Coordinates of N, CA, C and O in Angstrom, one line a residue:
M622 N -37.4 8.4 -1.0 CA -38.3 9.4 -1.7 C -37.9 9.9 -3.0 O -38.5 9.9 -4.0
K623 N -36.4 10.2 -2.8 CA -35.8 10.6 -3.9 C -35.7 9.6 -5.1 O -35.8 9.9 -6.4
K624 N -35.5 8.3 -4.8 CA -35.4 7.1 -5.7 C -36.6 7.1 -6.5 O -36.9 7.0 -7.7
N625 N -37.8 7.2 -5.7 CA -39.1 7.1 -6.3 C -39.5 8.3 -7.3 O -39.8 8.0 -8.4
F626 N -38.9 9.3 -6.9 CA -39.2 10.8 -7.7 C -38.4 10.5 -9.2 O -38.8 10.7 -10.3
F627 N -37.2 10.1 -8.7 CA -36.2 9.8 -10.1 C -37.0 8.6 -11.0 O -36.9 8.9 -12.2
F628 N -37.4 7.7 -10.4 CA -37.9 6.5 -11.1 C -39.2 7.4 -11.9 O -39.4 6.9 -13.2
F629 N -39.9 8.1 -11.2 CA -41.1 8.6 -11.8 C -40.9 9.5 -12.9 O -41.3 9.4 -13.8
A630 N -39.7 10.1 -12.6 CA -39.3 11.4 -13.7 C -38.6 10.5 -15.0 O -39.1 10.8 -16.1
M631 N -38.1 9.5 -14.7 CA -37.6 8.7 -15.8 C -38.7 7.9 -16.7 O -38.7 8.0 -17.8
T632 N -39.8 7.6 -15.9 CA -40.9 7.0 -16.6 C -41.6 7.8 -17.5 O -41.9 7.7 -18.6
A633 N -41.8 9.0 -16.8 CA -42.5 10.0 -17.3 C -41.8 10.5 -18.8 O -42.1 10.8 -19.8
A634 N -40.3 10.7 -18.7 CA -39.5 11.0 -19.8 C -39.7 9.9 -21.0 O -39.7 10.1 -22.2
T635 N -39.5 8.7 -20.6 CA -39.5 7.5 -21.4 C -41.0 7.7 -22.2 O -41.1 7.4 -23.4
L636 N -42.2 7.7 -21.6 CA -43.4 7.8 -22.0 C -43.6 8.9 -22.9 O -44.0 8.8 -24.1
G637 N -43.1 10.1 -22.7 CA -43.0 11.4 -23.4 C -42.2 11.1 -24.6 O -42.5 11.3 -25.7
F638 N -41.1 10.4 -24.5 CA -40.2 10.3 -25.7 C -41.0 9.2 -26.7 O -41.1 9.3 -27.8
T639 N -41.6 8.1 -26.0 CA -42.3 7.0 -26.8 C -43.4 7.8 -27.7 O -43.7 7.4 -28.8
G640 N -44.1 8.5 -27.0 CA -45.0 9.3 -27.5 C -44.7 10.3 -28.8 O -45.2 10.2 -29.7
M641 N -43.4 10.8 -28.5 CA -43.1 11.7 -29.7 C -42.7 10.9 -31.0 O -42.9 11.2 -32.1
V642 N -42.1 9.4 -30.7 CA -41.8 8.5 -31.6 C -43.0 8.1 -32.2 O -43.0 8.4 -33.7
N643 N -44.0 7.8 -31.7 CA -45.2 7.5 -32.3 C -45.9 8.5 -33.0 O -46.7 8.0 -33.8
A644 N -45.8 9.6 -32.6 CA -46.6 10.8 -33.2 C -45.9 11.5 -34.4 O -46.3 12.3 -35.2
G645 N -44.7 11.0 -34.5 CA -43.9 11.6 -35.8 C -43.6 13.1 -35.6 O -43.2 13.5 -34.2
D646 N -44.0 13.9 -36.4 CA -43.5 15.3 -36.1 C -44.5 16.1 -35.4 O -44.5 17.4 -35.1
T647 N -45.6 15.6 -34.8 CA -46.8 16.2 -33.9 C -46.5 16.0 -32.5 O -46.2 14.9 -32.3
L648 N -46.4 17.1 -31.9 CA -46.3 17.0 -30.4 C -47.6 16.9 -29.7 O -48.6 17.5 -30.3
G649 N -47.6 16.0 -29.1 CA -48.9 15.8 -28.2 C -48.8 16.2 -26.7 O -47.6 16.5 -26.1
T650 N -49.9 16.1 -25.9 CA -49.8 16.3 -24.5 C -50.4 15.3 -23.8 O -51.0 14.4 -24.6
Y651 N -49.8 14.8 -22.7 CA -50.2 13.5 -22.2 C -50.6 13.8 -20.7 O -49.9 14.6 -20.2
E652 N -51.7 13.4 -20.5 CA -52.3 13.5 -19.0 C -51.5 12.5 -18.1 O -51.3 11.5 -18.5
M653 N -51.3 13.1 -17.0 CA -50.7 12.4 -16.1 C -51.5 12.7 -14.5 O -51.6 13.5 -14.4
Q654 N -51.4 11.5 -13.8 CA -51.9 11.6 -12.4 C -50.9 11.4 -11.4 O -50.2 10.5 -11.6
V655 N -50.8 12.4 -10.4 CA -49.8 12.0 -9.6 C -50.8 11.9 -8.0 O -51.5 12.8 -7.6
T656 N -50.5 11.1 -7.4 CA -51.1 10.7 -5.9 C -50.1 10.3 -4.8 O -48.9 9.8 -5.1
G657 N -50.3 10.5 -3.8 CA -49.5 10.0 -2.5 C -50.0 10.6 -1.1 O -51.2 11.1 -1.1
N658 N -49.4 10.4 -0.2 CA -49.4 10.8 1.1 C -48.6 11.6 1.7 O -47.4 11.3 1.7
V659 N -48.7 12.5 2.5 CA -47.8 13.2 3.5 C -48.2 12.9 4.7 O -49.0 13.2 5.4
L660 N -47.3 12.0 5.4 CA -47.4 11.7 6.8 C -47.1 12.8 7.8 O -46.1 13.5 7.6
P661 N -47.9 12.9 9.0 CA -47.5 14.0 10.0 C -46.0 13.7 10.7 O -45.8 12.4 10.8
Q662 N -45.3 14.6 10.8 CA -44.1 14.3 11.7 C -44.4 13.9 13.0 O -45.1 14.6 13.7
G663 N -43.8 13.0 13.4 CA -44.1 12.2 15.1 C -45.6 12.2 15.2 O -45.9 12.8 16.2
A664 N -46.3 11.3 14.6 CA -47.6 11.1 14.9 C -47.7 10.5 16.1 O -47.1 9.6 16.8
C665 N -48.7 10.9 17.0 CA -48.9 10.6 18.5 C -49.6 9.3 18.6 O -50.5 8.9 17.8
V666 N -49.1 8.7 19.6 CA -49.9 7.6 20.1 C -50.6 7.7 21.3 O -50.1 8.3 22.5
V667 N -52.1 7.5 21.5 CA -52.7 7.8 22.7 C -53.2 6.2 23.3 O -53.8 5.5 22.5
T668 N -52.8 6.1 24.6 CA -53.3 5.0 25.2 C -54.2 5.5 26.4 O -53.9 6.6 27.1
A669 N -55.4 4.9 26.7 CA -56.2 5.0 27.8 C -57.0 4.0 27.8 O -57.2 2.9 27.0
P670 N -57.7 3.7 29.2 CA -58.4 2.6 29.6 C -59.7 2.5 28.7 O -60.2 3.6 28.3
S671 N -60.1 1.3 28.5 CA -61.4 1.2 27.3 C -62.7 1.1 28.4 O -63.7 1.2 27.9
S672 N -62.5 1.1 29.8 CA -63.6 1.0 30.5 C -63.3 1.6 32.0 O -62.2 1.3 32.6
L673 N -64.1 1.7 32.8 CA -64.2 2.3 34.2 C -65.5 1.2 34.9 O -66.4 1.1 34.2
S674 N -65.0 1.1 36.2 CA -66.2 0.2 36.8 C -66.5 0.7 38.1 O -65.4 1.2 39.0
F675 N -67.7 1.0 38.7 CA -68.0 1.4 39.9 C -68.7 0.3 40.7 O -70.1 0.0 40.2
D676 N -68.4 -0.4 41.4 CA -68.8 -1.5 42.2 C -69.2 -1.6 43.4 O -68.3 -0.8 44.3
N677 N -70.3 -1.8 43.9 CA -70.7 -1.7 45.2 C -70.7 -0.4 46.0 O -70.0 -0.4 47.0
I678 N -71.3 0.5 45.5 CA -71.4 1.7 46.0 C -72.7 1.9 46.8 O -73.8 1.8 46.0
S679 N -72.8 2.1 47.9 CA -74.1 2.5 48.6 C -74.6 3.9 48.4 O -73.9 4.9 47.8
P680 N -75.9 4.1 48.3 CA -76.5 5.5 48.2 C -75.9 6.5 48.9 O -75.8 7.8 48.7
E681 N -75.4 6.0 50.3 CA -74.9 7.2 51.0 C -73.3 7.4 50.6 O -73.1 8.6 51.1
D682 N -72.7 6.7 49.9 CA -71.5 7.3 49.1 C -71.4 8.0 48.0 O -70.5 8.4 47.5
I683 N -72.7 8.3 47.6 CA -72.8 9.0 46.5 C -73.3 10.6 46.7 O -74.1 10.6 47.5
S684 N -72.2 11.4 46.4 CA -72.3 12.9 46.7 C -72.8 13.6 45.8 O -72.8 13.3 44.6
L685 N -72.5 15.0 46.1 CA -73.0 16.1 45.1 C -71.8 16.4 44.5 O -70.7 16.1 44.7
V686 N -72.0 16.8 43.1 CA -71.0 16.8 42.1 C -69.8 18.0 42.7 O -68.6 17.6 42.2
G687 N -70.3 18.8 43.4 CA -69.6 20.0 43.8 C -68.5 19.7 45.1 O -67.7 20.4 44.9
N688 N -68.8 18.4 45.4 CA -67.8 17.8 46.4 C -66.4 17.3 46.1 O -65.7 17.1 47.0
G689 N -66.4 17.3 44.6 CA -65.3 16.6 44.1 C -65.4 15.0 44.1 O -66.4 14.4 44.7
P690 N -64.4 14.4 43.4 CA -64.6 13.0 43.3 C -64.3 12.3 45.0 O -63.3 12.8 45.7
K691 N -65.1 11.4 44.9 CA -65.3 10.5 46.5 C -64.6 9.1 46.2 O -64.1 8.9 47.1
H692 N -64.7 8.7 45.2 CA -64.1 7.3 44.8 C -62.9 7.3 43.9 O -62.8 8.2 42.9
D693 N -61.8 6.6 44.0 CA -60.8 6.6 43.6 C -60.8 5.8 42.1 O -60.3 4.8 41.9
N694 N -61.2 6.7 41.2 CA -61.5 5.9 39.8 C -60.7 6.7 38.8 O -61.2 7.4 38.1
L695 N -59.5 6.4 38.7 CA -58.7 7.4 37.8 C -58.8 6.9 36.2 O -58.7 5.9 36.0
Y696 N -58.6 8.0 35.3 CA -58.8 7.6 34.1 C -57.6 8.5 33.5 O -57.6 9.5 33.2
L697 N -56.6 7.5 33.4 CA -55.2 8.1 32.9 C -54.9 7.9 31.3 O -55.0 6.8 30.9
I698 N -55.0 9.2 30.6 CA -54.5 9.2 29.4 C -53.1 9.5 28.9 O -52.7 10.4 29.6
E699 N -52.4 8.4 28.5 CA -51.0 8.8 28.1 C -50.7 9.1 26.6 O -51.3 8.2 25.8
I700 N -50.2 9.9 26.3 CA -49.7 10.4 25.0 C -48.3 10.3 24.6 O -47.5 10.8 25.3
S701 N -47.7 9.7 23.6 CA -46.3 9.6 23.3 C -46.1 9.7 21.7 O -47.1 9.6 21.1
G702 N -44.7 9.9 21.6 CA -44.4 9.9 20.1 C -44.8 11.2 19.5 O -44.8 11.3 18.2
C703 N -45.0 12.2 20.1 CA -45.5 13.3 19.5 C -44.3 14.3 19.4 O -43.0 14.1 20.0
R704 N -44.5 15.6 18.6 CA -43.4 16.3 18.6 C -43.5 17.5 19.9 O -44.7 17.7 20.5
K705 N -42.3 17.7 20.3 CA -42.2 18.5 21.3 C -43.1 20.0 21.2 O -43.1 20.4 20.2
D706 N -43.5 20.5 22.6 CA -44.2 21.7 22.4 C -45.5 21.7 22.0 O -46.4 22.8 22.0
L707 N -46.2 20.6 21.2 CA -47.6 20.4 20.9 C -48.4 20.6 22.1 O -47.8 20.1 23.3
K708 N -49.7 21.1 22.2 CA -50.7 21.2 23.4 C -51.6 20.3 23.0 O -52.1 20.1 21.9
V709 N -52.3 19.4 24.2 CA -53.1 18.6 24.1 C -54.3 18.7 25.2 O -53.9 19.2 26.3
S710 N -55.5 18.5 24.9 CA -56.3 18.4 26.0 C -57.4 17.2 25.6 O -57.2 16.7 24.6
A711 N -58.4 17.0 26.6 CA -59.3 15.9 26.3 C -61.0 16.4 26.4 O -61.1 17.3 27.4
T712 N -61.9 16.0 25.9 CA -63.0 16.0 25.9 C -63.9 15.1 26.1 O -63.5 13.9 25.5
V713 N -64.8 14.8 26.9 CA -65.8 13.6 27.0 C -67.1 13.9 26.3 O -67.6 14.8 26.6
L714 N -67.1 12.9 25.5 CA -68.4 13.2 24.7 C -69.4 12.1 25.0 O -69.0 10.6 25.3
G715 N -70.8 12.3 25.2 CA -71.6 11.3 25.5 C -73.0 12.0 25.4 O -73.3 13.1 25.4
V716 N -74.1 11.2 26.1 CA -75.3 11.6 26.3 C -75.4 12.6 27.6 O -75.0 11.8 28.8
A717 N -75.7 13.8 27.6 CA -75.7 14.7 29.0 C -76.9 14.1 29.8 O -78.0 13.8 29.3
D718 N -76.8 14.4 31.0 CA -77.8 14.0 32.1 C -79.0 15.0 31.8 O -78.6 16.2 31.6
S719 N -80.3 14.7 31.9 CA -81.2 15.5 31.5 C -81.4 16.6 32.8 O -81.8 17.8 32.7
I720 N -80.9 16.4 34.0 CA -81.2 17.2 35.3 C -79.7 17.9 35.3 O -79.8 19.2 35.4
N721 N -78.7 17.5 35.0 CA -77.4 18.5 35.1 C -76.6 18.2 33.7 O -76.0 17.1 33.6
N722 N -76.6 19.0 32.8 CA -76.1 18.5 31.5 C -74.3 18.8 31.6 O -73.8 18.3 30.4
E723 N -73.9 18.8 32.9 CA -72.4 18.8 32.7 C -72.1 17.2 33.0 O -70.7 17.0 33.0
L724 N -72.9 16.4 33.5 CA -72.8 15.0 33.7 C -73.1 14.0 32.8 O -74.0 14.5 31.9
L725 N -72.5 13.1 32.8 CA -73.0 11.7 31.6 C -74.0 11.1 32.5 O -74.2 10.7 33.4
S726 N -75.1 11.0 31.5 CA -76.3 10.2 31.8 C -76.0 8.7 31.9 O -75.4 8.3 31.2
T727 N -76.6 8.4 33.0 CA -76.6 6.6 33.0 C -77.9 6.2 32.2 O -78.8 6.7 32.2
Q728 N -77.5 5.1 31.6 CA -78.4 4.5 30.7 C -79.9 3.9 31.4 O -79.5 3.3 32.5
M729 N -80.7 3.9 30.9 CA -82.0 3.5 31.5 C -82.2 2.1 31.1 O -82.4 1.7 29.9
V730 N -81.7 1.1 31.9 CA -81.7 -0.1 31.8 C -82.6 -0.9 33.0 O -82.9 -0.2 33.9
P731 N -83.2 -1.9 32.8 CA -84.0 -2.6 33.9 C -83.2 -2.7 35.1 O -81.8 -3.2 35.1
G732 N -83.7 -2.1 35.9 CA -83.2 -2.0 37.4 C -82.0 -1.2 37.7 O -81.3 -1.0 38.5
A733 N -82.2 0.0 36.6 CA -81.2 0.9 36.7 C -81.2 2.0 38.2 O -82.5 2.1 38.6
A734 N -80.3 2.3 38.8 CA -80.2 3.4 39.8 C -80.9 4.5 39.2 O -80.7 5.1 38.3
E735 N -81.5 5.3 40.4 CA -82.1 6.5 39.9 C -81.3 7.7 40.6 O -80.8 7.4 41.7
N736 N -81.5 8.8 39.9 CA -81.2 10.0 40.4 C -79.3 10.0 40.5 O -78.8 10.6 41.4
V737 N -78.8 9.3 39.6 CA -77.4 9.2 39.5 C -76.9 9.6 38.3 O -77.6 9.3 37.4
A738 N -75.5 10.2 38.2 CA -75.0 10.4 36.8 C -73.4 10.3 37.1 O -73.0 10.2 38.2
V739 N -72.7 10.2 36.0 CA -71.3 10.2 36.2 C -70.8 11.6 35.8 O -70.9 12.2 34.8
A740 N -69.7 11.9 36.7 CA -69.2 13.3 36.7 C -67.7 12.9 36.2 O -66.9 11.9 36.9
F741 N -67.0 13.8 35.6 CA -65.6 13.6 34.9 C -64.9 14.7 35.8 O -65.4 15.9 35.1
Y742 N -63.9 14.6 36.4 CA -63.3 15.7 37.1 C -61.8 15.5 36.5 O -61.0 14.5 36.3
E743 N -61.2 16.7 36.2 CA -59.8 16.9 35.9 C -58.8 16.9 37.2 O -59.6 17.6 38.1
Q744 N -58.0 16.1 37.3 CA -57.2 16.3 38.2 C -55.8 17.2 38.2 O -54.9 17.2 37.2
V745 N -55.9 18.5 39.0 CA -55.0 19.4 38.6 C -54.5 19.9 40.1 O -55.0 20.6 40.7
G746 N -53.5 19.2 40.5 CA -52.9 19.5 41.9 C -54.0 18.8 42.9 O -54.5 17.7 42.7
N747 N -54.3 19.7 43.8 CA -55.3 19.4 44.8 C -56.9 19.7 44.3 O -57.8 19.5 44.8
A748 N -57.0 20.4 43.2 CA -58.2 20.7 42.6 C -58.7 19.7 41.6 O -58.0 18.9 41.2
H749 N -60.1 19.8 41.6 CA -60.8 19.0 40.9 C -61.9 19.4 39.7 O -63.1 19.2 40.0
P750 N -61.8 20.4 38.8 CA -62.7 21.0 38.4 C -63.4 19.9 37.4 O -62.8 18.8 36.9
V751 N -64.8 20.1 37.1 CA -65.8 19.2 36.4 C -65.3 19.5 34.9 O -65.1 20.5 34.6
V752 N -65.0 18.3 33.9 CA -65.1 18.5 32.7 C -66.3 18.4 32.0 O -67.0 17.1 32.1
A753 N -67.1 19.3 31.7 CA -68.5 19.2 31.5 C -68.7 18.3 30.1 O -67.9 18.4 29.3
I754 N -69.6 17.3 30.0 CA -69.8 16.4 28.8 C -70.2 17.5 27.6 O -71.0 18.3 27.7
N755 N -69.4 16.9 26.5 CA -69.7 17.7 25.3 C -69.1 19.1 25.1 O -69.0 19.2 24.0
T756 N -68.8 19.7 26.1 CA -68.7 21.1 26.0 C -67.5 21.7 26.7 O -66.9 22.5 26.4
G757 N -66.9 20.9 27.6 CA -66.1 21.1 28.3 C -64.8 20.2 28.1 O -64.8 19.5 27.2
H758 N -63.6 20.9 28.5 CA -62.2 20.0 28.1 C -61.3 20.1 29.3 O -61.4 21.2 30.0
T759 N -60.5 19.3 29.3 CA -59.2 19.5 30.4 C -58.3 20.7 30.1 O -58.4 21.2 28.9
S760 N -57.6 21.2 30.8 CA -56.6 22.1 30.7 C -55.6 21.6 29.5 O -55.5 20.4 29.6
S761 N -54.8 22.4 29.1 CA -53.7 22.0 28.1 C -52.6 21.5 28.8 O -52.3 21.8 29.4
S762 N -52.3 20.2 28.2 CA -51.0 19.7 28.7 C -50.0 19.9 27.5 O -50.3 19.8 26.4
T763 N -48.6 20.2 27.8 CA -47.7 20.4 26.8 C -47.1 19.1 26.6 O -46.6 18.7 27.7
I764 N -46.7 18.8 25.3 CA -45.9 17.7 25.1 C -44.5 18.1 25.4 O -43.9 19.0 25.1
N765 N -43.9 17.2 26.4 CA -42.5 17.5 26.6 C -41.4 17.2 26.0 O -41.6 16.8 24.6
E766 N -40.0 17.2 26.3 CA -39.1 16.8 25.4 C -38.9 15.7 24.7 O -38.3 15.2 24.1
F767 N -39.6 14.6 25.6 CA -39.5 13.3 25.3 C -40.8 12.8 24.5 O -40.9 11.6 24.0
G768 N -41.5 13.7 23.9 CA -42.8 13.5 23.1 C -43.8 13.0 24.1 O -44.5 12.5 23.2
T769 N -43.9 13.2 25.2 CA -45.1 12.6 26.0 C -45.9 13.8 26.8 O -45.2 14.7 27.0
A770 N -46.9 13.2 27.3 CA -48.0 14.0 28.3 C -48.8 13.1 28.8 O -49.2 11.9 28.3
Q771 N -49.4 13.4 29.8 CA -50.4 12.7 30.7 C -51.7 13.7 30.9 O -51.4 14.9 31.1
I772 N -52.7 13.2 30.7 CA -54.1 13.8 31.3 C -54.7 13.0 32.2 O -54.9 11.9 32.0
I773 N -54.9 13.5 33.3 CA -55.4 12.6 34.3 C -56.9 13.1 34.6 O -57.0 14.2 34.9
M774 N -58.0 12.1 34.6 CA -59.1 12.6 34.9 C -59.7 11.5 36.0 O -59.0 10.3 36.1
Q775 N -60.6 11.9 36.7 CA -61.4 11.0 37.7 C -62.9 10.8 37.3 O -63.3 11.9 37.1
A776 N -63.3 9.8 37.3 CA -64.7 9.5 37.3 C -65.3 9.2 38.4 O -64.8 8.6 39.2
D777 N -66.7 9.6 38.8 CA -67.2 9.3 39.8 C -68.7 9.3 39.6 O -69.4 10.2 38.8
V778 N -69.5 8.7 40.5 CA -71.0 8.6 40.3 C -71.6 9.4 41.4 O -71.0 9.7 42.5
V779 N -72.3 10.6 40.8 CA -72.8 11.6 41.7 C -74.2 11.8 41.6 O -74.9 11.0 40.6
L780 N -74.9 12.6 42.3 CA -76.3 12.6 42.4 C -76.7 13.6 41.3 O -76.0 14.7 41.0
A781 N -77.5 13.4 40.5 CA -77.9 14.2 39.4 C -79.0 15.4 39.9 O -78.6 16.5 39.6
D782 N -79.7 15.2 40.9 CA -80.4 16.2 41.7 C -80.2 16.3 43.1 O -80.2 15.3 43.7
Y783 N -79.3 17.2 43.5 CA -78.9 17.3 44.8 C -80.0 17.5 45.8 O -79.7 17.2 47.1
T784 N -81.1 17.7 45.5 CA -82.2 17.7 46.6 C -82.8 16.2 46.9 O -83.7 16.1 47.7
K785 N -82.5 15.3 46.0 CA -82.9 13.9 46.2 C -82.0 13.0 46.5 O -80.8 13.2 45.9
R786 N -82.3 11.9 46.9 CA -81.3 10.7 47.1 C -81.3 9.8 45.9 O -82.1 9.6 45.1
A787 N -80.2 8.9 45.9 CA -80.0 8.0 45.0 C -80.8 6.8 45.4 O -80.9 6.4 46.6
T788 N -81.4 5.9 44.5 CA -81.7 4.6 44.6 C -80.8 3.6 44.3 O -80.4 3.7 43.1
P789 N -80.8 2.4 44.9 CA -80.1 1.3 44.4 C -80.5 0.6 43.0 O -81.6 0.9 42.7
G790 N -79.4 0.6 42.3 CA -79.8 -0.3 41.1 C -78.6 -0.3 40.1 O -77.5 0.1 40.8
T791 N -78.5 -0.5 38.9 CA -77.5 -0.8 38.0 C -76.9 0.5 37.5 O -77.9 1.5 37.3
I792 N -75.8 0.7 37.3 CA -74.9 2.1 36.7 C -74.6 1.6 35.3 O -73.6 0.6 35.4
A793 N -75.0 2.1 34.4 CA -74.4 1.9 32.9 C -74.3 3.4 32.2 O -75.4 3.9 32.1
A794 N -73.2 3.5 31.6 CA -73.2 4.8 30.7 C -72.1 4.5 29.4 O -71.1 3.8 29.8
N795 N -72.2 5.1 28.5 CA -71.1 5.1 27.6 C -70.7 6.7 27.2 O -71.5 7.3 27.0
A796 N -69.2 6.7 26.9 CA -68.9 8.0 26.5 C -67.5 7.7 25.4 O -67.0 6.5 25.5
N797 N -67.3 8.6 24.8 CA -66.1 8.6 24.1 C -65.1 9.7 24.7 O -65.4 11.0 24.9
V798 N -63.9 9.4 24.5 CA -62.9 10.5 25.1 C -62.1 11.2 23.7 O -61.5 10.3 23.1
Q799 N -62.3 12.3 23.5 CA -61.7 12.8 22.3 C -60.7 13.6 22.7 O -60.6 14.3 23.8
I800 N -59.4 13.3 22.2 CA -58.2 13.9 22.3 C -57.9 15.2 21.5 O -58.0 15.1 20.2
N801 N -57.7 16.5 21.8 CA -57.6 17.7 21.1 C -56.1 18.1 20.9 O -55.5 18.4 21.9
F802 N -55.7 18.1 19.7 CA -54.5 18.7 19.6 C -54.4 20.1 19.3 O -54.8 20.4 18.3
L803 N -53.9 20.8 20.0 CA -53.8 22.4 19.9 C -52.8 23.0 19.4 O -51.7 22.3 19.6

């Protein structure tokens, strides 16, 4: 970077000198534009699965959101290359279910299962708090001395309305996971 600056300074000095020679005794002003980028120190790298799959779940296997995840469908977010002591969390963004806005709505496709939604749970020891769609976030994880951290969530198909049973059909939904740097 010092070499570029030195080159830039020499170029500007040469242009100024040339300008003075061409202008004779008249001093002029010369417009100059400076551009560039400052890169963040230790830019983080985030890796996470691009999809989750729920195959062959019977209506009897779909439980209430408050019961916690019933199916083992981990969503592991790994963060690396960060500077130490930075804090990170995750937010799930998508269309909230019309019955329970903490859940991800399943898309209305031909043959869609009814009264189901997708819940995202944070895995914190033995606890599994719900990460509300669009408004919630996981608890903060601190980047360790190696520049890494993990955020572990579980996704599960749950009943949207706890007073009704699920009906068989297709389950499909789209969501984005946003990483929050705190």
